[in-house]
Coordinates of C-alpha atoms in Angstrom, one line a residue:
M903 CA 17.2 7.9 -10.0
N904 CA 14.5 7.4 -12.7
L905 CA 13.4 4.0 -13.8
N906 CA 15.3 3.5 -17.1
P907 CA 13.5 2.1 -20.1
F908 CA 15.2 -1.2 -20.0
K909 CA 14.3 -1.8 -16.3
A910 CA 10.8 -0.6 -17.0
G911 CA 10.5 -3.0 -19.9
V912 CA 11.8 -5.9 -17.8
L913 CA 9.3 -5.2 -15.0
A914 CA 6.4 -4.9 -17.4
S915 CA 7.4 -8.1 -19.3
A916 CA 7.7 -10.0 -16.0
A917 CA 4.3 -8.9 -14.9
F918 CA 2.8 -9.8 -18.2
A919 CA 4.4 -13.2 -18.1
L920 CA 3.1 -13.9 -14.6
V921 CA -0.5 -13.0 -15.6
A922 CA -0.2 -14.9 -18.9
C923 CA 0.9 -18.0 -17.0
G924 CA -2.0 -17.7 -14.6
E925 CA 0.3 -17.1 -11.6
V926 CA -1.3 -13.8 -10.6
D927 CA -5.0 -13.0 -11.0
L928 CA -5.6 -10.4 -8.3
A929 CA -9.2 -9.5 -9.3
A930 CA -10.3 -13.1 -9.3
Y931 CA -8.9 -13.7 -5.9
E932 CA -10.6 -10.6 -4.6
R933 CA -13.9 -11.7 -6.0
E934 CA -13.9 -15.0 -4.1
E935 CA -16.2 -15.1 -1.1
F936 CA -15.5 -17.2 1.9
P937 CA -15.5 -16.4 5.6
A938 CA -12.1 -15.3 6.8
C939 CA -12.4 -17.1 10.2
Y940 CA -15.4 -19.3 10.5
V941 CA -14.4 -22.2 8.3
D942 CA -10.8 -23.0 9.2
N943 CA -9.9 -20.3 11.7
G944 CA -7.7 -18.5 9.2
A945 CA -5.7 -21.4 8.0
W946 CA -6.4 -20.4 4.4
A947 CA -3.9 -17.5 4.8
G948 CA -1.1 -20.1 4.7
E949 CA -2.1 -21.3 1.3
D950 CA 0.3 -20.7 -1.6
R951 CA -2.2 -18.6 -3.5
A952 CA -2.6 -16.1 -0.6
A953 CA 1.2 -15.5 -0.7
R954 CA 1.1 -15.3 -4.5
Y955 CA -1.7 -12.7 -4.2
V956 CA 0.5 -10.6 -1.9
V957 CA 3.6 -11.0 -4.2
G958 CA 1.5 -10.2 -7.3
S959 CA 0.0 -7.1 -5.6
F960 CA 3.5 -5.8 -4.7
D961 CA 4.7 -6.4 -8.2
D962 CA 1.7 -4.6 -9.7
F963 CA 2.1 -1.6 -7.4
E964 CA 5.9 -1.4 -7.9
I965 CA 5.5 -1.3 -11.7
H966 CA 2.8 1.3 -11.9
F967 CA 4.3 3.5 -9.1
A968 CA 7.7 3.6 -10.8
Q969 CA 6.0 4.7 -14.0
F970 CA 4.0 7.3 -12.0
L971 CA 7.2 8.7 -10.4
D972 CA 8.9 9.0 -13.8
K973 CA 5.9 10.9 -15.2
L974 CA 5.8 13.1 -12.2
D975 CA 9.5 14.0 -12.6
R976 CA 9.0 14.8 -16.3
A977 CA 5.9 16.9 -15.6
A978 CA 7.8 18.8 -12.9
G979 CA 10.5 19.6 -15.3
K980 CA 8.0 20.6 -18.0
A981 CA 6.1 22.9 -15.6
V982 CA 9.2 25.1 -15.2
S983 CA 8.9 26.3 -18.8
E984 CA 5.2 26.2 -19.3
P985 CA 2.7 28.9 -18.3
P986 CA 0.7 28.1 -15.2
Q987 CA -2.6 28.2 -17.1
S988 CA -1.5 25.0 -18.8
W989 CA -0.8 23.2 -15.5
P990 CA -4.3 21.7 -14.9
A991 CA -4.1 19.8 -18.2
L992 CA -0.5 18.7 -17.4
F993 CA -1.2 17.5 -13.8
A994 CA -4.8 16.2 -14.0
P995 CA -3.8 12.8 -15.5
L996 CA -1.1 12.5 -12.8
H997 CA -3.6 13.1 -10.1
D998 CA -5.8 10.3 -11.6
E999 CA -2.7 8.0 -11.6
A1000 CA -2.0 8.9 -7.9
Q1001 CA -5.5 7.8 -7.0
A1002 CA -5.2 4.6 -8.9
N1003 CA -1.9 3.8 -7.1
I1004 CA -3.5 4.4 -3.8
V1005 CA -6.0 1.7 -4.7
R1006 CA -3.2 -0.6 -5.7
L1007 CA -1.4 0.1 -2.4
G1008 CA -4.7 -0.9 -0.8
R1009 CA -4.0 -4.5 -1.8
L1010 CA -1.0 -4.4 0.6
L1011 CA -2.3 -2.1 3.3
P1012 CA -5.8 -2.4 4.9
R1013 CA -8.6 0.1 4.2
M1014 CA -6.6 2.0 1.6
N1015 CA -8.9 3.0 -1.2
R1016 CA -8.8 6.8 -1.4
P1017 CA -6.5 9.7 -0.6
L1018 CA -8.3 10.3 2.8
D1019 CA -7.1 6.8 3.8
L1020 CA -3.5 7.7 3.8
A1021 CA -3.4 9.7 7.0
P1022 CA -5.0 7.0 9.2
M1023 CA -2.5 4.4 7.9
T1024 CA 0.4 6.8 8.5
G1025 CA -0.7 7.2 12.1
Q1026 CA -0.9 3.4 12.6
F1027 CA 2.7 3.0 11.4
E1028 CA 3.8 6.0 13.6
E1029 CA 2.3 4.3 16.6
G1030 CA 3.5 0.8 15.6
T1031 CA -0.1 -0.5 15.8
I1032 CA -2.3 -1.8 13.0
W1033 CA -6.1 -1.7 13.3
W1034 CA -7.7 -5.1 13.0
P1035 CA -10.2 -5.9 10.2
R1036 CA -13.6 -4.3 10.3
G1037 CA -15.2 -6.6 7.8
D1038 CA -15.0 -10.3 6.9
H1039 CA -13.3 -10.1 3.5
H1040 CA -10.2 -12.3 3.3
T1041 CA -8.1 -9.7 1.5
E1042 CA -8.5 -7.2 4.4
Y1043 CA -7.2 -9.9 6.8
L1044 CA -4.2 -10.5 4.5
A1045 CA -3.6 -6.7 4.3
V1046 CA -3.8 -6.4 8.1
A1047 CA -1.4 -9.3 8.6
L1048 CA 1.0 -7.9 6.0
A1049 CA 0.9 -4.4 7.5
E1050 CA 1.7 -5.9 10.9
E1051 CA 4.7 -7.6 9.3
F1052 CA 5.8 -4.3 7.9
A1053 CA 5.3 -2.5 11.3
G1054 CA 7.4 -5.2 13.0
H1055 CA 10.3 -5.3 10.6
Q1056 CA 13.4 -3.4 11.8
N1057 CA 12.8 0.4 11.3
L1058 CA 10.3 -0.1 8.4
A1059 CA 7.4 1.3 10.3
E1060 CA 9.1 4.7 10.5
H1061 CA 9.9 4.7 6.8
M1062 CA 6.4 3.6 5.9
A1063 CA 4.9 6.5 7.9
A1064 CA 7.2 8.9 6.1
F1065 CA 6.4 7.4 2.7
L1066 CA 2.7 7.5 3.2
S1067 CA 2.9 11.1 4.5
R1068 CA 4.8 12.2 1.4
F1069 CA 2.3 10.3 -0.8
E1070 CA -0.5 12.2 0.9
Q1071 CA 1.3 15.5 0.3
A1072 CA 2.0 14.8 -3.3
E1073 CA -1.6 13.8 -4.0
A1074 CA -2.9 16.9 -2.4
L1075 CA -0.5 19.1 -4.4
L1076 CA -1.6 17.3 -7.7
L1077 CA -5.2 17.9 -6.7
D1078 CA -4.5 21.6 -6.2
L1079 CA -2.7 21.8 -9.5
K1080 CA -5.5 20.0 -11.3
F1081 CA -8.0 22.7 -10.3
S1082 CA -5.6 25.6 -10.0
E1083 CA -6.5 29.1 -11.2
T1084 CA -3.9 31.4 -12.7
G1085 CA -3.0 34.2 -10.3
A1086 CA -4.5 32.6 -7.2
D1087 CA -2.8 33.6 -4.0
T1088 CA -2.2 30.0 -2.9
M1089 CA -1.1 28.7 -6.3
S1090 CA 1.8 26.2 -6.0
S1091 CA 5.1 26.8 -7.8
A1092 CA 7.1 24.5 -10.2
Q1093 CA 9.6 24.2 -7.4
D1094 CA 6.9 22.8 -5.1
V1095 CA 6.2 20.1 -7.6
T1096 CA 9.9 19.3 -8.1
R1097 CA 10.4 19.1 -4.3
A1098 CA 7.3 16.9 -3.8
A1099 CA 8.3 14.5 -6.6
Q1100 CA 11.8 14.1 -5.2
Q1101 CA 10.6 13.6 -1.6
L1102 CA 8.1 11.0 -2.8
R1103 CA 10.8 9.1 -4.7
D1104 CA 13.1 9.2 -1.7
G1105 CA 10.3 7.9 0.4
W1106 CA 9.6 5.0 -1.9
E1107 CA 13.3 4.1 -2.2
A1108 CA 13.5 4.0 1.6
V1109 CA 10.6 1.6 2.0
E1110 CA 10.9 -0.6 -1.1
P1111 CA 13.9 -2.7 0.2
G1112 CA 12.2 -3.4 3.5
M1113 CA 8.9 -4.3 1.9
R1114 CA 10.7 -6.8 -0.3
R1115 CA 12.5 -8.4 2.6
V1116 CA 9.1 -9.0 4.3
I1117 CA 7.3 -10.3 1.2
F1118 CA 9.9 -12.3 -0.7
D1119 CA 11.2 -15.5 0.9
R1120 CA 14.9 -16.2 0.8
P1121 CA 16.0 -19.6 -0.5
D1122 CA 17.3 -20.5 3.0
M1123 CA 14.2 -19.2 4.9
P1124 CA 14.0 -21.1 8.3
I1125 CA 10.9 -23.1 9.0
G1126 CA 8.1 -21.0 10.3
E1127 CA 9.4 -17.7 8.8
S1128 CA 8.1 -18.0 5.2
L1129 CA 5.6 -15.4 4.1
S1130 CA 2.8 -18.0 4.0
E1131 CA 3.6 -19.1 7.6
R1132 CA 3.8 -15.6 8.9
L1133 CA 0.5 -14.6 7.2
Q1134 CA -1.2 -17.7 8.6
T1135 CA 0.1 -17.0 12.1
R1136 CA -1.2 -13.5 12.2
V1137 CA -4.6 -14.2 10.6
T1138 CA -5.1 -17.2 12.9
A1139 CA -4.3 -15.0 15.9
I1140 CA -6.9 -12.4 14.8
C1141 CA -9.5 -15.2 14.3
K1142 CA -8.7 -16.7 17.7
N1143 CA -9.2 -13.4 19.4
Y1144 CA -12.5 -12.8 17.6
S1145 CA -13.8 -16.3 18.5
E1146 CA -13.0 -15.6 22.2
C1147 CA -14.6 -12.2 22.4
G1148 CA -17.5 -12.8 20.1
D1149 CA -18.6 -10.4 17.4
G1150 CA -15.7 -8.3 16.1
E1151 CA -17.6 -5.1 16.8
S1152 CA -17.4 -5.8 20.6
C1153 CA -13.8 -6.8 20.7
G1154 CA -12.8 -3.9 22.9
G1155 CA -9.2 -2.7 22.4
G1156 CA -8.6 -4.4 19.1
A1157 CA -5.1 -5.6 20.0
T1158 CA -2.9 -6.4 17.1
S1159 CA -1.9 -10.0 16.5
D1160 CA 1.6 -9.5 17.8
G1161 CA 0.2 -8.4 21.2
L1162 CA 0.2 -4.6 20.6
T1163 CA -2.8 -2.5 21.4
G1164 CA -4.6 -1.2 18.3
E1165 CA -7.6 1.0 17.5
P1166 CA -11.0 0.0 18.9
M1167 CA -13.1 -1.7 16.3
E1168 CA -15.8 1.0 16.4
A1169 CA -13.3 3.9 15.9
G1170 CA -12.4 5.4 12.5
S1171 CA -15.4 3.9 10.7

């Protein structure tokens, strides 16, 4: 189901209100520089502003991704009646939006800044392991902790892997259409676009409820289970492991903070 104009307006108005009130300033928080572990061993991850950064990042992605899905649906319908030579102009802006949304998703998932980053993240959710931070930036630690929460929540890891795989396929299709040449043997069809758009929407609708359950606290949330407390627990566990094994680059197996074995720190760089 497409995002109706009323809901889209409500989401956009809510996001504007949050920013206007100073509740969410994602870029400012990202520009801050402080060691993720060496001052308070990760206790900063339990601060309210860390949780607000995560909530604001989800809201920002949800709004823009819903708009992207609606535009993709409309473009798929339009492509049916338009000549293929007009498709590059039709789909190029959507490919740009897909890339921008990958960057937005990178506030919620670690090391997610470009289309090539989708496949490794898909594999991590398929295996149920999240690779630990490779740098010292606090937002990467938050993203790792949050991804671990996603991976450990019911069957969300399976849905996340499917969603990311479909996102990767849709981005690749849009890239092909952006530079397509009329008459090429491998040229995609309008049906390919329609199918990819529907699969991506289905994938998002499968993960969005679970992501919300992980991120947004219930009014009756038990002590120790709030988002802030869970983020702090996971970041602190990472910091503790790094302090015991020394430099992160020599931390062997890179076990995740819930005890699972992750990717070695030197791999995938």
